[in-house]
Amino acid sequence: MPEQKTFIMLKPDVLKRGLMGAIISRIEDQNYFIERAQVMELDKQMVAHHYAHLLNEDFYPELESYMLSGPVFAMVVTGDNVIDGMRKIIGATDPRDAAPHTIRADFARNVTENAIHGSDTEENAAIEITRFFNSYE
Ligand code: DAT
Ligand code: MG
């Protein structure tokens, strides 16, 4: 299994509801390592870049206002096969479709407020880490 890096972001309501610790425990329980982390506020431009593939969707305004509703917690997480491994413990985009015991099944409120982002490919992980942390090391 390859050692990889992925970009993980805990979305605003996770910070508001005090769920950061519970979700970080699940990441560490997989023996993944949190290499970099910061609480930060996004702006419209960062949300537009991060969700560029969704700009024309009718739900984009709702997604944008959710992502701007408070600070997020951005992380670089490393580990064996961590990109797919994190997607697996995160669960499906819509929590109604997410497998039992996944982070979204347990913590997401709905498809918009779905608690957490995880990169889907190595290419996107590198782009997202660079966008949020200014460098890919
Ligand atoms: P994922 O976050 O599982 O990679 P995605 O990249 O397709 O999913 O979408 C990014 C975010 O956009 C997702 O976490 C929540 C929002 N979103 C996606 N599909 C949606 C929908 N049908 N209605 C509302 N929000 C949606
Ligand atoms: Mg995605």
Coordinates of N, CA and C and ligand atoms in Angstrom, one line a residue:
M1 N 0.8 -1.2 0.0 CA 0.0 0.0 0.0 C 0.9 1.2 0.0
P2 N 0.5 2.2 -0.8 CA 1.4 3.4 -0.9 C 1.1 4.4 0.2
E3 N 2.2 5.0 0.7 CA 2.1 6.1 1.7 C 1.6 7.3 0.9
Q4 N 0.5 7.9 1.3 CA -0.1 9.0 0.6 C -0.4 10.2 1.6
K5 N -0.7 11.3 1.0 CA -1.2 12.5 1.7 C -2.6 12.8 1.2
T6 N -3.5 13.2 2.1 CA -4.8 13.7 1.6 C -5.2 14.9 2.3
F7 N -6.1 15.7 1.7 CA -6.6 16.9 2.3 C -8.0 16.6 2.9
I8 N -8.0 16.9 4.2 CA -9.3 16.6 5.0 C -9.7 18.0 5.6
M9 N -11.0 18.2 5.5 CA -11.6 19.5 6.1 C -12.8 19.2 6.9
L10 N -12.8 19.6 8.2 CA -14.0 19.5 9.0 C -14.8 20.8 8.7
K11 N -16.0 20.6 8.4 CA -16.9 21.7 7.9 C -17.5 22.5 9.1
P12 N -18.0 23.7 8.8 CA -18.3 24.6 10.0 C -19.2 24.1 11.1
D13 N -20.2 23.3 10.8 CA -21.1 22.9 11.9 C -20.4 21.9 12.8
V14 N -19.3 21.2 12.3 CA -18.6 20.3 13.2 C -17.9 21.1 14.3
L15 N -17.3 22.2 14.0 CA -16.7 23.1 15.0 C -17.7 23.7 15.9
K16 N -18.8 24.1 15.3 CA -19.9 24.7 16.2 C -20.5 23.7 17.1
R17 N -20.6 22.4 16.7 CA -21.3 21.4 17.5 C -20.3 20.7 18.5
G18 N -19.0 21.0 18.4 CA -18.0 20.4 19.3 C -17.8 18.9 18.9
L19 N -17.7 18.7 17.6 CA -17.5 17.3 17.1 C -16.1 17.0 16.6
M20 N -15.3 18.0 16.7 CA -13.9 17.8 16.1 C -13.2 16.7 16.8
G21 N -13.2 16.6 18.1 CA -12.5 15.5 18.8 C -13.0 14.1 18.4
A22 N -14.3 14.0 18.3 CA -14.8 12.7 17.9 C -14.4 12.2 16.5
I23 N -14.4 13.2 15.6 CA -14.0 12.9 14.2 C -12.5 12.6 14.1
I24 N -11.7 13.5 14.8 CA -10.3 13.3 14.8 C -9.9 11.9 15.4
S25 N -10.6 11.5 16.4 CA -10.3 10.2 17.0 C -10.5 9.1 15.9
R26 N -11.5 9.2 15.1 CA -11.7 8.2 14.1 C -10.6 8.1 13.1
I27 N -10.1 9.3 12.8 CA -8.9 9.4 11.8 C -7.7 8.7 12.5
E28 N -7.4 9.1 13.7 CA -6.2 8.5 14.4 C -6.4 7.0 14.7
D29 N -7.7 6.6 14.9 CA -7.9 5.1 15.1 C -7.5 4.3 13.9
Q30 N -7.4 4.9 12.7 CA -7.0 4.2 11.5 C -5.4 4.2 11.4
N31 N -4.8 4.8 12.4 CA -3.3 4.9 12.4 C -2.9 5.9 11.3
Y32 N -3.8 6.8 10.9 CA -3.4 7.9 10.0 C -2.8 9.0 10.9
F33 N -1.9 9.8 10.3 CA -1.2 10.8 11.0 C -1.6 12.2 10.6
I34 N -1.9 13.1 11.5 CA -2.3 14.5 11.1 C -1.0 15.3 11.1
E35 N -0.6 15.6 9.9 CA 0.8 16.2 9.6 C 0.7 17.8 9.7
R36 N -0.4 18.3 9.2 CA -0.5 19.8 9.3 C -2.0 20.0 9.6
A37 N -2.3 21.2 10.3 CA -3.7 21.5 10.6 C -3.9 22.9 10.9
Q38 N -5.0 23.5 10.6 CA -5.3 24.9 11.0 C -6.8 25.1 10.9
V39 N -7.2 25.9 11.9 CA -8.6 26.5 11.9 C -8.5 27.7 11.0
M40 N -9.4 27.8 10.0 CA -9.4 29.0 9.1 C -10.8 29.3 8.6
E41 N -10.9 30.5 8.2 CA -12.2 31.0 7.6 C -12.0 31.0 6.1
L42 N -12.9 30.4 5.3 CA -12.8 30.5 3.9 C -13.5 31.8 3.4
D43 N -13.2 32.1 2.1 CA -13.9 33.2 1.5 C -14.6 32.6 0.2
K44 N -15.4 33.5 -0.4 CA -16.2 33.0 -1.6 C -15.3 32.4 -2.7
Q45 N -14.1 33.0 -2.9 CA -13.2 32.6 -3.9 C -12.6 31.2 -3.6
M46 N -12.3 30.9 -2.3 CA -11.7 29.6 -2.0 C -12.8 28.6 -2.1
V47 N -14.0 28.9 -1.7 CA -15.1 27.9 -1.9 C -15.3 27.6 -3.4
A48 N -15.3 28.7 -4.2 CA -15.5 28.5 -5.6 C -14.4 27.6 -6.3
H49 N -13.2 27.8 -5.8 CA -12.1 27.0 -6.4 C -12.3 25.5 -5.9
H50 N -12.5 25.4 -4.6 CA -12.6 24.0 -4.0 C -13.8 23.2 -4.6
Y51 N -14.9 23.9 -4.9 CA -16.1 23.3 -5.4 C -16.3 23.7 -6.9
A52 N -15.3 23.9 -7.6 CA -15.4 24.4 -9.0 C -16.3 23.5 -9.8
H53 N -16.2 22.1 -9.5 CA -17.0 21.2 -10.3 C -18.5 21.3 -10.0
L54 N -18.9 22.1 -9.1 CA -20.3 22.2 -8.7 C -20.9 23.6 -8.9
L55 N -20.1 24.5 -9.4 CA -20.5 25.9 -9.5 C -21.9 26.1 -10.2
N56 N -22.2 25.2 -11.2 CA -23.4 25.4 -12.0 C -24.6 24.6 -11.4
E57 N -24.4 24.0 -10.3 CA -25.5 23.2 -9.7 C -26.4 24.1 -8.9
D58 N -27.7 23.8 -8.9 CA -28.7 24.7 -8.3 C -28.5 24.7 -6.8
F59 N -27.8 23.7 -6.2 CA -27.6 23.8 -4.7 C -26.3 24.5 -4.4
Y60 N -25.6 25.1 -5.4 CA -24.3 25.7 -5.1 C -24.4 26.9 -4.1
P61 N -25.5 27.8 -4.2 CA -25.6 28.9 -3.2 C -25.7 28.4 -1.8
E62 N -26.5 27.3 -1.6 CA -26.6 26.7 -0.3 C -25.3 26.1 0.2
L63 N -24.6 25.5 -0.7 CA -23.3 24.9 -0.3 C -22.3 26.0 0.1
E64 N -22.3 27.1 -0.7 CA -21.4 28.2 -0.4 C -21.8 28.9 0.9
S65 N -23.0 29.1 1.2 CA -23.4 29.7 2.5 C -23.0 28.8 3.6
Y66 N -23.2 27.5 3.5 CA -22.8 26.6 4.6 C -21.3 26.7 4.8
M67 N -20.5 26.7 3.7 CA -19.0 26.7 3.9 C -18.5 28.0 4.4
L68 N -19.3 29.1 4.3 CA -18.9 30.4 4.9 C -19.6 30.6 6.2
S69 N -20.3 29.7 6.8 CA -21.1 29.9 8.0 C -20.2 29.9 9.3
G70 N -18.9 29.6 9.1 CA -18.0 29.6 10.3 C -16.7 29.1 9.9
P71 N -15.7 29.0 10.8 CA -14.4 28.5 10.5 C -14.5 27.0 10.2
V72 N -13.5 26.5 9.4 CA -13.4 25.1 9.2 C -12.0 24.7 9.8
F73 N -11.8 23.3 9.9 CA -10.5 22.8 10.4 C -9.9 22.0 9.2
A74 N -8.9 22.6 8.6 CA -8.2 22.0 7.5 C -7.0 21.1 7.9
M75 N -6.8 20.0 7.3 CA -5.8 19.1 7.7 C -5.1 18.4 6.5
V76 N -3.8 18.1 6.7 CA -3.1 17.2 5.8 C -2.9 15.9 6.6
V77 N -3.5 14.8 6.1 CA -3.5 13.5 6.8 C -2.7 12.6 5.9
T78 N -1.8 11.8 6.6 CA -0.9 10.9 5.8 C -1.1 9.5 6.3
G79 N -0.8 8.5 5.5 CA -0.9 7.1 5.8 C -0.9 6.2 4.6
D80 N -0.9 4.9 4.9 CA -1.0 3.9 3.8 C -2.3 4.1 3.1
N81 N -2.3 4.3 1.8 CA -3.6 4.3 1.1 C -4.6 5.3 1.7
V82 N -4.2 6.4 2.2 CA -5.1 7.2 3.1 C -6.2 7.9 2.2
I83 N -5.9 8.1 0.9 CA -7.0 8.8 0.1 C -8.3 8.0 0.1
D84 N -8.1 6.7 -0.4 CA -9.3 5.8 -0.4 C -9.8 5.4 1.0
G85 N -8.8 5.3 1.9 CA -9.1 4.9 3.3 C -10.0 5.9 4.0
M86 N -9.6 7.2 3.8 CA -10.4 8.3 4.4 C -11.8 8.3 3.7
R87 N -11.9 8.2 2.4 CA -13.2 8.3 1.7 C -14.1 7.2 2.3
K88 N -13.5 6.0 2.6 CA -14.2 4.9 3.1 C -14.8 5.2 4.5
I89 N -14.0 5.8 5.4 CA -14.5 6.0 6.7 C -15.4 7.3 6.7
I90 N -15.2 8.1 5.7 CA -16.1 9.3 5.6 C -17.5 8.9 5.2
G91 N -17.7 8.0 4.2 CA -19.0 7.6 3.8 C -19.5 8.4 2.6
A92 N -20.6 8.0 2.1 CA -21.2 8.6 0.9 C -21.6 10.1 1.2
T93 N -21.6 10.8 0.1 CA -21.9 12.3 0.1 C -23.2 12.6 0.9
D94 N -24.3 11.8 0.6 CA -25.6 12.0 1.3 C -25.6 11.0 2.4
P95 N -25.7 11.5 3.7 CA -25.6 10.7 4.8 C -26.7 9.6 4.8
R96 N -27.8 9.8 4.1 CA -28.8 8.7 4.0 C -28.3 7.5 3.3
D97 N -27.2 7.7 2.4 CA -26.6 6.6 1.7 C -25.3 6.1 2.3
A98 N -24.9 6.8 3.3 CA -23.6 6.5 3.9 C -23.7 5.2 4.7
A99 N -22.6 4.3 4.6 CA -22.6 3.0 5.3 C -22.7 3.3 6.8
P100 N -23.2 2.3 7.6 CA -23.3 2.5 9.0 C -21.9 2.7 9.6
H101 N -21.8 3.5 10.7 CA -20.6 3.8 11.4 C -19.6 4.6 10.7
T102 N -20.0 5.1 9.5 CA -19.1 6.1 8.8 C -19.3 7.5 9.5
I103 N -18.3 8.4 9.2 CA -18.4 9.7 9.8 C -19.7 10.4 9.4
R104 N -20.0 10.3 8.1 CA -21.2 11.0 7.7 C -22.5 10.4 8.2
A105 N -22.5 9.0 8.3 CA -23.7 8.4 8.8 C -23.9 8.8 10.2
D106 N -22.8 9.0 11.0 CA -23.0 9.3 12.4 C -23.1 10.8 12.7
F107 N -22.5 11.7 11.9 CA -22.4 13.1 12.2 C -23.0 14.1 11.2
A108 N -23.2 13.7 10.0 CA -23.7 14.7 9.0 C -25.2 14.9 9.3
R109 N -25.6 16.1 9.0 CA -27.0 16.5 9.2 C -27.8 16.2 8.0
N110 N -27.2 16.5 6.8 CA -27.9 16.2 5.5 C -26.9 16.3 4.4
V111 N -27.3 16.2 3.2 CA -26.3 16.2 2.1 C -25.5 17.5 1.9
T112 N -26.1 18.6 2.3 CA -25.3 19.9 2.3 C -24.4 19.9 3.5
E113 N -24.9 19.8 4.7 CA -24.2 19.9 5.9 C -23.7 18.5 6.3
N114 N -22.7 18.0 5.5 CA -22.2 16.6 5.6 C -20.9 16.5 6.3
A115 N -20.5 17.5 7.1 CA -19.5 17.3 8.1 C -18.0 17.4 7.7
I116 N -17.7 16.8 6.6 CA -16.3 16.5 6.3 C -16.0 16.4 4.8
H117 N -14.9 16.9 4.4 CA -14.4 16.7 3.0 C -13.1 15.9 3.0
G118 N -13.0 15.0 2.0 CA -11.8 14.3 1.8 C -11.4 14.2 0.4
S119 N -10.2 14.4 0.0 CA -9.8 14.4 -1.4 C -10.1 13.1 -2.1
D120 N -10.4 13.1 -3.4 CA -10.8 11.9 -4.0 C -9.7 11.2 -4.9
T121 N -8.7 12.0 -5.2 CA -7.6 11.4 -6.0 C -6.3 12.0 -5.5
E122 N -5.1 11.4 -5.9 CA -3.8 12.0 -5.5 C -3.6 13.3 -6.2
E123 N -4.1 13.5 -7.4 CA -4.0 14.8 -8.1 C -4.7 15.9 -7.4
N124 N -6.0 15.6 -7.0 CA -6.8 16.6 -6.3 C -6.2 16.8 -4.9
A125 N -5.7 15.8 -4.2 CA -5.1 16.0 -2.9 C -4.0 17.0 -3.0
A126 N -3.1 16.9 -4.0 CA -2.0 17.8 -4.1 C -2.5 19.2 -4.4
I127 N -3.5 19.3 -5.2 CA -4.1 20.7 -5.6 C -4.7 21.3 -4.3
E128 N -5.4 20.5 -3.6 CA -6.2 21.0 -2.4 C -5.2 21.3 -1.3
I129 N -4.2 20.5 -1.0 CA -3.2 20.8 0.0 C -2.5 22.1 -0.3
T130 N -2.1 22.3 -1.6 CA -1.5 23.5 -2.0 C -2.4 24.7 -1.8
R131 N -3.7 24.5 -2.1 CA -4.6 25.6 -2.0 C -4.8 26.1 -0.6
F132 N -4.9 25.1 0.3 CA -5.2 25.5 1.7 C -3.9 25.7 2.6
F133 N -2.8 25.1 2.2 CA -1.6 25.2 3.0 C -0.4 25.9 2.3
N134 N -0.7 26.3 1.1 CA 0.3 27.1 0.3 C 1.5 26.3 -0.2
S135 N 1.6 25.0 0.2 CA 2.7 24.2 -0.3 C 2.4 22.8 -0.1
Y136 N 3.0 21.9 -1.0 CA 2.8 20.5 -0.9 C 4.1 19.9 -0.6
E137 N 4.3 19.5 0.7 CA 5.7 19.0 1.1 C 5.7 17.6 1.3
Ligands
DAT1 P1 -18.0 14.6 -1.8 O1 -17.9 15.7 -0.8 O2 -18.6 13.3 -1.2 O3 -16.7 14.3 -2.5 P2 -19.0 16.0 -4.1 O4 -17.5 16.4 -4.5 O5 -19.8 15.4 -5.2 O6 -19.0 15.0 -2.9 O7 -19.7 17.3 -3.6 C1 -19.1 18.2 -2.8 C2 -20.0 18.8 -1.8 O8 -21.2 19.4 -2.4 C3 -20.7 17.7 -0.9 O9 -19.9 17.3 0.2 C4 -21.9 18.4 -0.5 C5 -22.3 19.2 -1.7 N1 -23.3 18.5 -2.5 C6 -23.0 17.5 -3.4 N2 -24.1 17.0 -4.0 C7 -25.2 17.7 -3.4 C8 -26.6 17.7 -3.6 N3 -27.2 16.9 -4.5 N4 -27.3 18.5 -2.8 C9 -26.7 19.4 -2.0 N5 -25.4 19.5 -1.8 C10 -24.6 18.6 -2.5
MG2 MG -15.7 15.6 -3.9

